[in-house]
Coordinates of C-alpha atoms and ligand atoms in Angstrom, one line a residue:
M189 CA 0.0 0.3 0.1
S190 CA 2.8 2.2 0.9
A191 CA 4.4 1.5 -2.8
A192 CA 1.3 2.3 -4.2
A193 CA 1.1 5.7 -2.6
G194 CA 4.7 6.5 -3.7
I195 CA 4.1 5.1 -7.2
G196 CA 0.9 7.3 -7.3
V197 CA 2.2 10.5 -6.0
A198 CA 5.4 9.8 -8.5
H199 CA 3.0 9.6 -11.4
L200 CA 1.7 12.8 -10.3
A201 CA 5.1 14.1 -10.8
A202 CA 5.8 12.7 -14.1
A203 CA 3.0 14.2 -15.5
L204 CA 4.1 17.7 -14.3
T205 CA 7.8 17.0 -15.5
I206 CA 8.3 14.2 -17.9
P207 CA 5.2 11.8 -18.3
A208 CA 7.4 8.6 -19.8
A209 CA 9.5 8.6 -16.4
S210 CA 6.4 7.6 -14.3
P211 CA 7.6 4.6 -12.5
L212 CA 5.4 1.5 -14.1
L213 CA 5.9 3.1 -17.4
A214 CA 10.0 3.3 -17.2
V215 CA 10.5 -0.1 -15.9
G216 CA 8.3 -1.0 -18.8
S217 CA 9.8 0.4 -21.5
V218 CA 13.4 -0.9 -20.4
A219 CA 11.5 -4.3 -20.4
I220 CA 10.2 -4.0 -23.8
D221 CA 13.6 -2.6 -24.8
A222 CA 15.4 -5.7 -22.9
A223 CA 12.9 -8.7 -23.9
P224 CA 14.9 -11.2 -26.1
T225 CA 13.2 -11.0 -29.5
P226 CA 11.4 -14.2 -28.9
V227 CA 9.7 -13.0 -25.8
K228 CA 8.5 -10.0 -28.0
E229 CA 7.9 -12.0 -30.9
W230 CA 5.5 -14.1 -28.5
A231 CA 4.0 -11.3 -26.6
V232 CA 2.8 -9.7 -30.0
R233 CA 1.5 -13.0 -31.2
T234 CA -0.2 -13.9 -28.0
F235 CA -2.0 -10.4 -27.0
G236 CA -1.8 -8.8 -30.0
T237 CA -2.1 -4.8 -29.7
A238 CA -3.5 -5.5 -25.6
D239 CA 0.7 -6.6 -25.6
K240 CA 1.2 -3.3 -23.3
P241 CA -1.6 -3.1 -20.7
I242 CA -0.8 -6.8 -19.9
L243 CA 3.3 -5.7 -19.8
L244 CA 2.0 -3.1 -17.2
G245 CA -0.5 -5.4 -15.4
G246 CA 2.2 -7.7 -15.3
I247 CA 4.8 -5.3 -13.5
A248 CA 2.4 -4.3 -11.4
V249 CA 1.4 -7.6 -9.8
A250 CA 4.8 -8.2 -9.4
L251 CA 5.6 -5.0 -7.4
V252 CA 2.7 -5.6 -5.1
L253 CA 4.1 -9.2 -4.6
V254 CA 7.7 -7.7 -3.6
T255 CA 6.4 -4.8 -1.8
A256 CA 4.2 -7.3 0.0
G257 CA 7.3 -9.1 1.2
I258 CA 9.1 -6.1 2.0
G259 CA 6.2 -4.9 4.2
L260 CA 6.2 -8.3 5.7
A261 CA 9.9 -8.1 6.5
A262 CA 9.6 -4.2 7.2
S263 CA 7.2 -5.5 10.5
R264 CA 10.5 -7.4 12.0
R265 CA 13.0 -4.8 10.8
R266 CA 12.3 -1.7 9.9
W267 CA 15.6 -1.1 8.2
I268 CA 15.0 -4.0 6.0
G269 CA 11.7 -1.8 4.8
V270 CA 13.8 1.5 4.0
V271 CA 16.4 -0.5 2.1
G272 CA 13.8 -2.2 0.1
M273 CA 11.7 1.1 -1.0
L274 CA 15.1 2.6 -1.9
A275 CA 16.1 -0.3 -3.8
L276 CA 13.0 -0.5 -5.8
A277 CA 12.9 3.3 -6.2
T278 CA 16.6 3.2 -7.7
V279 CA 15.2 0.6 -10.1
S280 CA 12.5 2.8 -11.4
A281 CA 15.1 5.8 -11.4
V282 CA 17.9 3.9 -13.3
A283 CA 14.9 2.9 -15.8
A284 CA 13.7 6.2 -16.3
T285 CA 17.1 7.6 -16.5
A286 CA 18.2 5.1 -18.9
R287 CA 15.7 5.8 -21.7
I288 CA 15.4 9.5 -20.9
A289 CA 19.0 11.1 -20.7
E290 CA 17.6 14.2 -18.1
P291 CA 18.5 14.3 -14.3
L292 CA 14.6 15.3 -14.0
A293 CA 13.5 11.9 -15.2
A294 CA 14.9 10.6 -11.8
L295 CA 12.6 13.2 -10.2
P296 CA 9.5 10.8 -9.8
A297 CA 11.2 7.7 -8.3
A298 CA 12.6 10.2 -5.9
V299 CA 9.3 11.1 -4.9
A300 CA 8.4 7.5 -4.9
A301 CA 11.5 6.8 -2.6
V302 CA 10.2 9.7 0.3
V303 CA 6.4 9.0 -0.2
A304 CA 6.5 4.9 -0.2
T305 CA 9.3 4.7 2.8
G306 CA 7.4 7.4 5.1
A307 CA 4.0 5.6 4.4
L308 CA 5.7 2.2 5.0
L309 CA 7.3 3.6 8.4
V310 CA 4.1 4.8 9.7
L311 CA 2.1 1.8 8.7
V312 CA 4.7 -0.2 10.2
R313 CA 4.8 2.1 13.5
F314 CA 1.1 1.7 14.0
G315 CA 0.3 -0.9 12.4
S316 CA 1.6 -3.6 14.0
A317 CA 1.3 -2.0 17.5
S318 CA -2.2 -2.1 16.9
G319 CA -2.4 -5.7 17.2
R320 CA -2.5 -6.7 13.5
S321 CA 0.3 -9.4 13.7
P322 CA 1.6 -9.4 17.2
D323 CA 2.8 -13.2 16.7
A324 CA 5.6 -11.5 14.4
R325 CA 6.9 -10.0 16.9
P326 CA 10.1 -11.8 19.1
A327 CA 8.7 -12.7 22.5
A328 CA 10.8 -10.8 24.1
T329 CA 9.9 -7.7 23.4
R330 CA 6.3 -8.4 23.3
E331 CA 5.6 -7.2 26.7
S332 CA 7.7 -3.8 26.6
P333 CA 6.6 -0.8 27.5
L334 CA 6.6 0.4 24.6
D335 CA 4.6 -2.3 23.2
G336 CA 1.7 -1.6 25.7
R337 CA 1.4 2.0 25.1
H338 CA 0.6 1.4 21.6
V339 CA -1.9 -1.4 22.3
R340 CA -3.5 1.0 24.6
S341 CA -3.6 3.8 21.9
G342 CA -5.0 1.3 19.5
R343 CA -7.7 0.9 21.8
F344 CA -8.6 4.2 21.8
L345 CA -8.9 4.5 17.9
P346 CA -10.2 1.0 17.3
G347 CA -10.7 2.5 13.6
R348 CA -7.0 3.1 13.5
R349 CA -5.9 0.3 10.9
G350 CA -8.9 1.3 8.7
V351 CA -7.1 5.1 8.5
L352 CA -3.3 3.4 8.3
L353 CA -4.3 1.5 5.1
G354 CA -6.6 4.2 3.7
G355 CA -4.5 7.1 4.3
P356 CA -1.6 5.7 1.7
A357 CA -4.6 4.2 -0.4
L358 CA -5.9 7.7 -0.7
I359 CA -2.5 9.2 -1.7
A360 CA -2.0 6.5 -4.0
A361 CA -5.6 7.2 -6.1
A362 CA -5.0 11.0 -5.5
G363 CA -1.7 10.8 -7.4
A364 CA -2.6 8.2 -9.8
G365 CA -5.9 10.2 -10.7
G366 CA -4.3 13.7 -10.6
G367 CA -1.3 12.5 -12.7
T368 CA -3.3 11.3 -15.1
L369 CA -5.6 14.6 -15.5
V370 CA -2.7 16.9 -15.4
S371 CA -1.1 15.0 -18.4
S372 CA -4.4 15.1 -20.1
L373 CA -4.9 19.0 -19.9
R374 CA -1.4 19.4 -20.9
T375 CA -1.7 17.3 -23.6
S376 CA -5.1 18.0 -25.5
D377 CA -4.8 18.4 -29.4
A378 CA -5.1 22.2 -28.8
A379 CA -2.4 22.3 -26.3
V380 CA 0.3 20.5 -28.8
G381 CA -0.8 22.3 -32.2
R382 CA -2.6 19.2 -33.6
D383 CA -5.7 21.6 -34.2
Q384 CA -4.3 23.2 -37.6
E385 CA -5.4 23.3 -41.2
L386 CA -3.0 21.4 -43.5
P387 CA -1.6 23.1 -46.6
A388 CA -3.4 21.9 -49.7
P389 CA -1.2 19.5 -51.7
V390 CA 0.6 20.6 -55.1
S391 CA -0.2 17.3 -56.0
A392 CA -3.0 15.2 -54.9
A393 CA -3.8 11.9 -54.5
G394 CA -6.6 11.8 -56.5
Q395 CA -9.8 9.8 -56.4
L396 CA -9.0 5.9 -55.9
P397 CA -10.2 4.2 -59.3
D398 CA -13.9 2.6 -59.4
G399 CA -13.9 -0.8 -58.7
V400 CA -10.8 -0.8 -56.2
Q401 CA -13.3 -2.0 -53.8
L402 CA -15.2 -5.7 -54.0
D403 CA -18.9 -5.3 -53.0
L404 CA -19.2 -8.5 -50.6
D405 CA -19.7 -8.6 -46.8
G406 CA -16.3 -9.2 -44.7
V407 CA -13.7 -7.9 -47.1
T408 CA -11.5 -5.6 -45.9
P409 CA -12.5 -1.9 -46.6
F410 CA -10.3 -0.9 -49.3
V411 CA -9.4 3.0 -47.3
T412 CA -8.9 1.7 -43.7
P413 CA -11.0 4.1 -41.1
L414 CA -8.3 5.8 -39.1
A415 CA -9.8 3.7 -36.2
D416 CA -9.2 0.4 -37.6
F417 CA -5.6 1.0 -38.3
Y418 CA -2.8 -1.4 -37.1
R419 CA -0.8 0.0 -34.8
V420 CA 2.7 -1.5 -33.9
D421 CA 5.1 0.4 -31.7
I422 CA 7.5 0.0 -28.8
A423 CA 5.8 3.3 -27.2
L424 CA 4.3 2.3 -23.5
S425 CA 2.8 5.8 -23.3
T426 CA 2.1 7.3 -26.5
P427 CA 4.4 10.7 -27.2
R428 CA 2.7 13.6 -27.2
L429 CA 4.8 16.2 -28.9
D430 CA 4.3 19.8 -29.1
A431 CA 4.2 21.1 -32.8
S432 CA 4.7 24.7 -31.6
T433 CA 8.2 23.5 -30.0
W434 CA 9.1 20.5 -32.0
A435 CA 12.2 20.6 -34.5
L436 CA 13.2 18.7 -36.9
P437 CA 17.2 18.4 -37.0
I438 CA 18.4 17.2 -40.7
E439 CA 22.1 16.3 -39.9
G440 CA 25.0 14.1 -40.5
L441 CA 26.6 13.8 -43.8
V442 CA 25.0 16.8 -45.5
D443 CA 26.3 20.1 -46.9
T444 CA 24.0 22.1 -44.4
S445 CA 22.4 20.7 -41.8
V446 CA 18.9 22.4 -41.2
S447 CA 16.7 22.2 -38.3
L448 CA 13.0 22.4 -39.6
S449 CA 9.8 23.5 -37.4
Y450 CA 6.4 22.5 -37.6
A451 CA 5.7 25.7 -39.8
D452 CA 8.8 25.4 -41.8
L453 CA 7.5 21.9 -42.9
L454 CA 4.0 23.2 -43.7
E455 CA 5.5 25.6 -45.8
M456 CA 7.4 23.5 -48.1
P457 CA 5.6 21.8 -51.1
M458 CA 3.2 18.7 -50.2
V459 CA 2.3 15.8 -52.1
E460 CA -0.6 13.5 -51.4
R461 CA -0.6 9.6 -52.0
W462 CA -2.6 6.3 -51.4
I463 CA -0.5 4.1 -49.6
T464 CA -0.6 0.6 -48.1
L465 CA 1.6 0.2 -44.8
S466 CA 2.5 -3.1 -43.1
C467 CA 4.3 -4.8 -40.2
V468 CA 7.0 -7.1 -40.3
S469 CA 5.6 -8.9 -37.8
N470 CA 2.7 -9.6 -39.5
P471 CA 2.0 -13.4 -39.7
V472 CA 0.5 -15.6 -43.1
G473 CA -2.9 -14.3 -43.2
G474 CA -2.4 -11.5 -40.5
P475 CA -4.1 -8.1 -39.7
Y476 CA -1.1 -5.7 -39.4
V477 CA -1.7 -3.9 -42.6
S478 CA -3.6 -0.7 -43.6
T479 CA -4.2 1.6 -45.9
G480 CA -4.5 5.4 -46.1
R481 CA -4.0 8.8 -47.7
W482 CA -0.9 9.9 -46.5
L483 CA 0.4 13.9 -47.3
G484 CA 3.8 14.9 -46.8
V485 CA 6.9 16.6 -48.2
P486 CA 9.3 14.1 -50.4
L487 CA 12.3 13.0 -49.0
A488 CA 13.8 13.7 -52.0
D489 CA 12.8 17.3 -51.7
L490 CA 14.1 17.5 -48.0
L491 CA 17.2 15.6 -49.0
D492 CA 18.1 18.2 -51.8
R493 CA 17.4 21.0 -49.6
V494 CA 20.3 19.6 -47.2
G495 CA 22.4 18.4 -50.0
V496 CA 23.8 14.7 -49.4
Q497 CA 27.3 14.2 -49.2
P498 CA 29.3 11.4 -51.1
G499 CA 29.6 8.5 -48.6
A500 CA 26.2 8.5 -47.2
E501 CA 24.2 5.3 -47.0
Q502 CA 21.2 5.7 -45.1
L503 CA 18.8 8.0 -44.1
F504 CA 18.5 7.2 -40.0
A505 CA 15.9 8.4 -38.4
E506 CA 14.7 8.7 -34.6
G507 CA 11.4 8.6 -32.6
A508 CA 10.6 10.3 -29.4
D509 CA 10.2 6.7 -27.9
G510 CA 13.9 5.7 -28.6
F511 CA 12.6 4.0 -31.9
S512 CA 15.0 4.2 -35.0
C513 CA 15.3 3.1 -38.2
S514 CA 17.8 2.9 -41.5
I515 CA 16.3 3.8 -44.7
P516 CA 18.5 3.1 -47.2
L517 CA 19.3 6.2 -49.2
D518 CA 19.0 4.5 -52.7
V519 CA 15.6 3.4 -51.8
A520 CA 14.7 6.9 -50.3
L521 CA 16.1 8.7 -53.6
D522 CA 14.9 5.9 -56.4
G523 CA 11.6 7.8 -57.2
R524 CA 9.3 6.2 -55.2
D525 CA 6.9 8.3 -53.2
A526 CA 9.1 8.0 -49.7
L527 CA 7.2 10.9 -47.7
L528 CA 7.7 12.9 -44.7
A529 CA 4.2 12.6 -43.7
V530 CA 2.1 15.3 -41.5
G531 CA -1.3 14.4 -42.7
L532 CA -3.4 10.8 -43.1
N533 CA -6.5 10.3 -44.7
G534 CA -7.2 14.3 -44.5
E535 CA -6.3 15.3 -41.2
Q536 CA -2.8 15.7 -39.2
L537 CA -1.8 12.8 -38.0
P538 CA -3.2 11.5 -35.4
V539 CA -1.3 11.4 -31.7
E540 CA -0.9 7.5 -32.1
R541 CA 0.1 7.8 -35.5
G542 CA 3.4 9.5 -34.9
F543 CA 2.3 13.3 -34.5
P544 CA 3.6 16.0 -35.9
A545 CA 5.5 14.1 -38.1
R546 CA 6.8 10.2 -39.1
L547 CA 7.8 8.7 -42.2
I548 CA 6.3 6.5 -45.0
V549 CA 8.1 4.8 -47.6
P550 CA 6.2 2.6 -50.1
G551 CA 7.4 -1.0 -50.3
L552 CA 9.3 -1.1 -46.8
F553 CA 8.1 -2.7 -44.1
G554 CA 7.0 0.0 -41.1
F555 CA 10.2 -1.2 -38.9
V556 CA 12.4 -0.2 -41.5
S557 CA 10.8 3.3 -42.4
A558 CA 7.7 4.3 -41.1
A559 CA 9.5 6.1 -37.7
K560 CA 6.8 8.2 -36.0
W561 CA 7.0 10.8 -33.5
L562 CA 10.1 12.3 -35.5
T563 CA 12.9 13.5 -33.7
G564 CA 15.6 13.7 -35.5
L565 CA 16.8 12.5 -39.3
R566 CA 20.8 12.1 -39.9
L567 CA 22.7 11.1 -43.1
S568 CA 25.4 8.2 -42.3
T569 CA 26.5 4.9 -42.8
Y570 CA 25.5 1.7 -41.2
D571 CA 28.4 1.6 -39.2
D572 CA 27.8 5.1 -37.6
D573 CA 24.0 4.8 -36.6
I574 CA 22.5 0.9 -36.0
A575 CA 18.7 0.7 -35.7
Y576 CA 16.8 -0.4 -32.8
W577 CA 15.4 -3.3 -34.4
T578 CA 18.7 -4.0 -35.9
E579 CA 20.5 -4.1 -32.5
R580 CA 17.6 -7.0 -31.4
G581 CA 18.5 -9.5 -34.4
W582 CA 16.0 -8.2 -37.1
A583 CA 16.9 -7.2 -40.5
T584 CA 18.5 -4.4 -41.4
D585 CA 16.9 -4.0 -45.0
A586 CA 13.4 -5.3 -45.4
P587 CA 11.4 -4.6 -48.3
V588 CA 7.7 -5.9 -47.8
L589 CA 6.8 -9.4 -48.7
T590 CA 4.3 -10.6 -51.0
Q591 CA 0.9 -11.6 -48.7
T592 CA -2.4 -12.9 -49.7
R593 CA -5.0 -13.1 -47.2
I594 CA -8.3 -14.8 -47.1
D595 CA -10.9 -12.7 -45.5
V596 CA -14.0 -14.4 -46.8
P597 CA -15.3 -17.1 -45.6
G598 CA -13.9 -16.8 -42.1
A599 CA -11.9 -19.7 -40.9
L600 CA -14.3 -22.8 -39.8
E601 CA -17.2 -20.6 -41.2
S602 CA -20.0 -22.4 -42.3
V603 CA -21.7 -21.3 -45.6
P604 CA -24.8 -22.6 -47.7
A605 CA -24.2 -25.4 -50.2
G606 CA -24.1 -24.0 -53.7
E607 CA -21.7 -20.8 -55.0
V608 CA -19.4 -20.1 -52.5
T609 CA -17.4 -16.5 -53.1
I610 CA -13.7 -16.7 -51.7
A611 CA -12.2 -13.3 -51.8
G612 CA -9.5 -11.3 -49.8
M613 CA -6.5 -9.1 -50.2
A614 CA -3.4 -9.3 -51.4
W615 CA -0.1 -6.8 -51.1
A616 CA 3.4 -6.8 -52.4
Q617 CA 3.8 -2.8 -52.3
H618 CA 6.0 -1.0 -54.7
R619 CA 5.9 -4.2 -56.9
G620 CA 2.1 -4.3 -57.2
I621 CA 0.1 -7.5 -57.6
T622 CA -0.6 -8.8 -60.9
R623 CA -2.1 -12.2 -60.4
V624 CA -4.0 -14.2 -57.4
E625 CA -4.6 -18.0 -57.5
V626 CA -7.0 -20.1 -55.5
R627 CA -6.7 -23.7 -54.9
V628 CA -9.5 -25.9 -52.9
D629 CA -9.1 -29.2 -52.0
D630 CA -5.4 -29.6 -53.4
G631 CA -7.2 -29.3 -56.9
E632 CA -6.1 -27.3 -59.9
W633 CA -4.7 -23.3 -59.1
Q634 CA -7.7 -21.2 -60.3
Q635 CA -7.1 -17.7 -61.3
A636 CA -9.0 -15.1 -59.2
E637 CA -10.3 -11.9 -60.4
L638 CA -8.6 -8.9 -59.3
A639 CA -10.4 -5.9 -58.0
A640 CA -9.4 -2.5 -60.0
D641 CA -5.7 -1.8 -59.7
A642 CA -5.2 1.4 -57.8
G643 CA -1.4 1.3 -58.2
P644 CA 1.9 -0.6 -56.8
D645 CA 2.0 0.9 -53.7
L646 CA -1.5 -0.3 -52.9
W647 CA -3.3 -3.4 -52.1
R648 CA -5.3 -5.4 -54.3
A649 CA -8.7 -7.1 -53.5
W650 CA -9.1 -10.3 -55.2
S651 CA -12.3 -13.0 -55.4
L652 CA -13.1 -16.2 -56.9
R653 CA -16.4 -18.0 -57.5
W654 CA -16.3 -21.9 -56.5
E655 CA -19.3 -24.0 -56.8
S656 CA -19.0 -26.5 -54.3
T657 CA -20.0 -30.4 -54.9
A658 CA -19.8 -31.7 -51.4
G659 CA -21.0 -30.6 -48.0
G660 CA -18.2 -30.7 -44.9
R661 CA -15.1 -29.4 -44.8
H662 CA -12.9 -27.8 -47.8
D663 CA -9.2 -26.1 -47.4
V664 CA -8.3 -23.2 -49.3
Q665 CA -5.1 -21.8 -50.1
V666 CA -4.0 -18.4 -52.1
R667 CA -0.7 -17.2 -53.4
S668 CA 0.0 -14.4 -55.8
T669 CA 2.3 -13.1 -58.3
D670 CA 4.0 -9.6 -58.1
G671 CA 4.6 -7.0 -60.5
T672 CA 8.3 -8.5 -60.9
G673 CA 6.6 -12.0 -61.9
E674 CA 7.7 -13.9 -58.8
V675 CA 5.4 -16.0 -57.3
Q676 CA 4.5 -15.9 -53.7
T677 CA 6.8 -19.0 -52.3
E678 CA 4.7 -21.5 -50.4
E679 CA 7.7 -22.5 -47.8
R680 CA 6.6 -20.8 -44.7
T681 CA 8.6 -18.6 -42.2
E682 CA 8.3 -16.7 -39.0
P683 CA 8.1 -13.1 -39.0
F684 CA 11.6 -13.0 -37.8
P685 CA 13.8 -11.7 -39.0
D686 CA 12.4 -10.5 -42.2
G687 CA 8.8 -11.2 -42.2
A688 CA 6.4 -14.2 -43.1
R689 CA 6.6 -16.3 -46.1
G690 CA 4.0 -18.7 -47.5
W691 CA 0.7 -19.5 -49.0
H692 CA -2.4 -18.6 -46.3
S693 CA -4.7 -21.2 -46.2
I694 CA -8.2 -21.7 -44.1
A695 CA -10.7 -24.5 -43.3
F696 CA -14.5 -23.9 -44.2
M697 CA -17.6 -25.6 -44.1
V698 CA -20.1 -26.1 -46.5
Q699 CA -23.7 -27.2 -44.8
D700 CA -25.1 -30.4 -46.3
Ligands
MTE817 N1 8.5 6.1 -33.3 C1 8.1 4.8 -33.8 N2 8.0 4.8 -34.8 C2 7.8 3.5 -35.6 C3 7.6 2.1 -34.7 C4 7.9 2.6 -33.2 O1 7.8 1.4 -32.2 N3 8.0 3.5 -32.6 N4 7.0 1.0 -35.1 C5 7.2 0.9 -36.8 C6 6.5 -0.2 -37.0 S1 7.3 -1.9 -36.1 C7 5.3 -0.2 -37.6 S2 5.1 -1.4 -38.6 C8 5.1 1.3 -38.1 C9 3.4 1.0 -37.6 O2 2.7 2.0 -38.0 P1 1.2 2.7 -37.3 O3 1.1 2.4 -35.9 O4 0.9 3.8 -37.4 O5 0.8 1.5 -38.1 O6 5.2 2.4 -37.5 C10 7.0 2.0 -37.4 N5 7.2 3.2 -36.7
MO818 MO1 6.1 -3.5 -37.7

């Protein structure tokens, strides 16, 4: 209970200073960074986007167990309580300063240490004396005069035990609630500058061709509504950067380094493009892929402005959550619509999408290209700067792999006999999809009908009408051919280290 009071108040202190330095978040972030890749993979696979609440919950449970132990020990030896709480606070302070290189980052932990230790000492002193655990005390001291006095005072105030536990609980709740309130006030859309008009593009995305969307229940919408966009990042607390003070340095192997403000950025000519973004962690048939209309400055224009020096190999991008990635310079400059994006689907980037600015590079997986909450861009060599996921064993260069997903029928869905429509999405960004084939029950491969082509940087819907001849279970497999003529490989791989390969396959039932 005393530790909870400490953490609650620390959360308030963090909200007033550096929100991500709040003890649970700081320890959680370090846990994410340090977790071995297979553990992370497992967490994403098992819990999906709930992985972070579950991590925080796990840390909280562990903390309750550890502090309960400290509390019990402290009822015998007070110094154990003091040392225990200080040790916990030290872990939190080290975690916070490891991720946030500012002395202020240790402040919430220090506050936690003082409050928790104070509350613990009060609890131990009065809690044990009020008769809570008399047997825990050595027999020799049980009848000491000191003891007697406290037992008496305990009788005078029978509600004391409730007060003792309630006090820290109240402090914990007030701290946590106050912290949350303060951070929501400090970070409303208006407070961070997310209430502005975006400039009109000099080159518009234009209407999508008619017929990109299949008129069929259960098929994925071609344009992903913002609320349904997949989200994958290492940020335990979503960074809320203030656009009015934000600046983006572009430096390293350049002729003239610059630092662009949000206003500078909005003054540059913008283009708008429909682009499909996908995640390397997407398993075969998985959901981590979305499509939107992105507004931004072409990276080529930015790099032109600073002047790239010979020897530069990569555009190294860093985000406010400690993420970084390596974009190969030749990819950034090969003419594709690689953007420093400020808008998505007609509005400023949502905060969880990387406000004020992020990158998007068609044809590269998000983890090697789509840095959110940008804090800096640097032209450098692969030796100079190593990307966050590269350090953890993932690929440094990772073009998207061709994937084909069956959306209808759903896995194990039972459909009426007769004509069955099998349909889904296929993507191979920047190469495009030229053919989708479907095979039922190990029969012949049949060519699916492709929906209208919206361009190589976008996914493509496909469908096949199939006549069922027998009831019961049927198995479907799909594969695509990309714009280079390459047929998707059958052999399955895990997402680690450079993306999942293999044909999606499901079973469905035809009613008798
Ligand atoms: N700052 C930051 N940017 C990031 C990440 C991250 O963890 N931190 N994750 C990357 C990964 S792995 C992917 S797939 C995309 C996902 O972008 P989204 O969450 O907007 O869909 O963002 C990329 N950009
Ligand atoms: Mo990703």
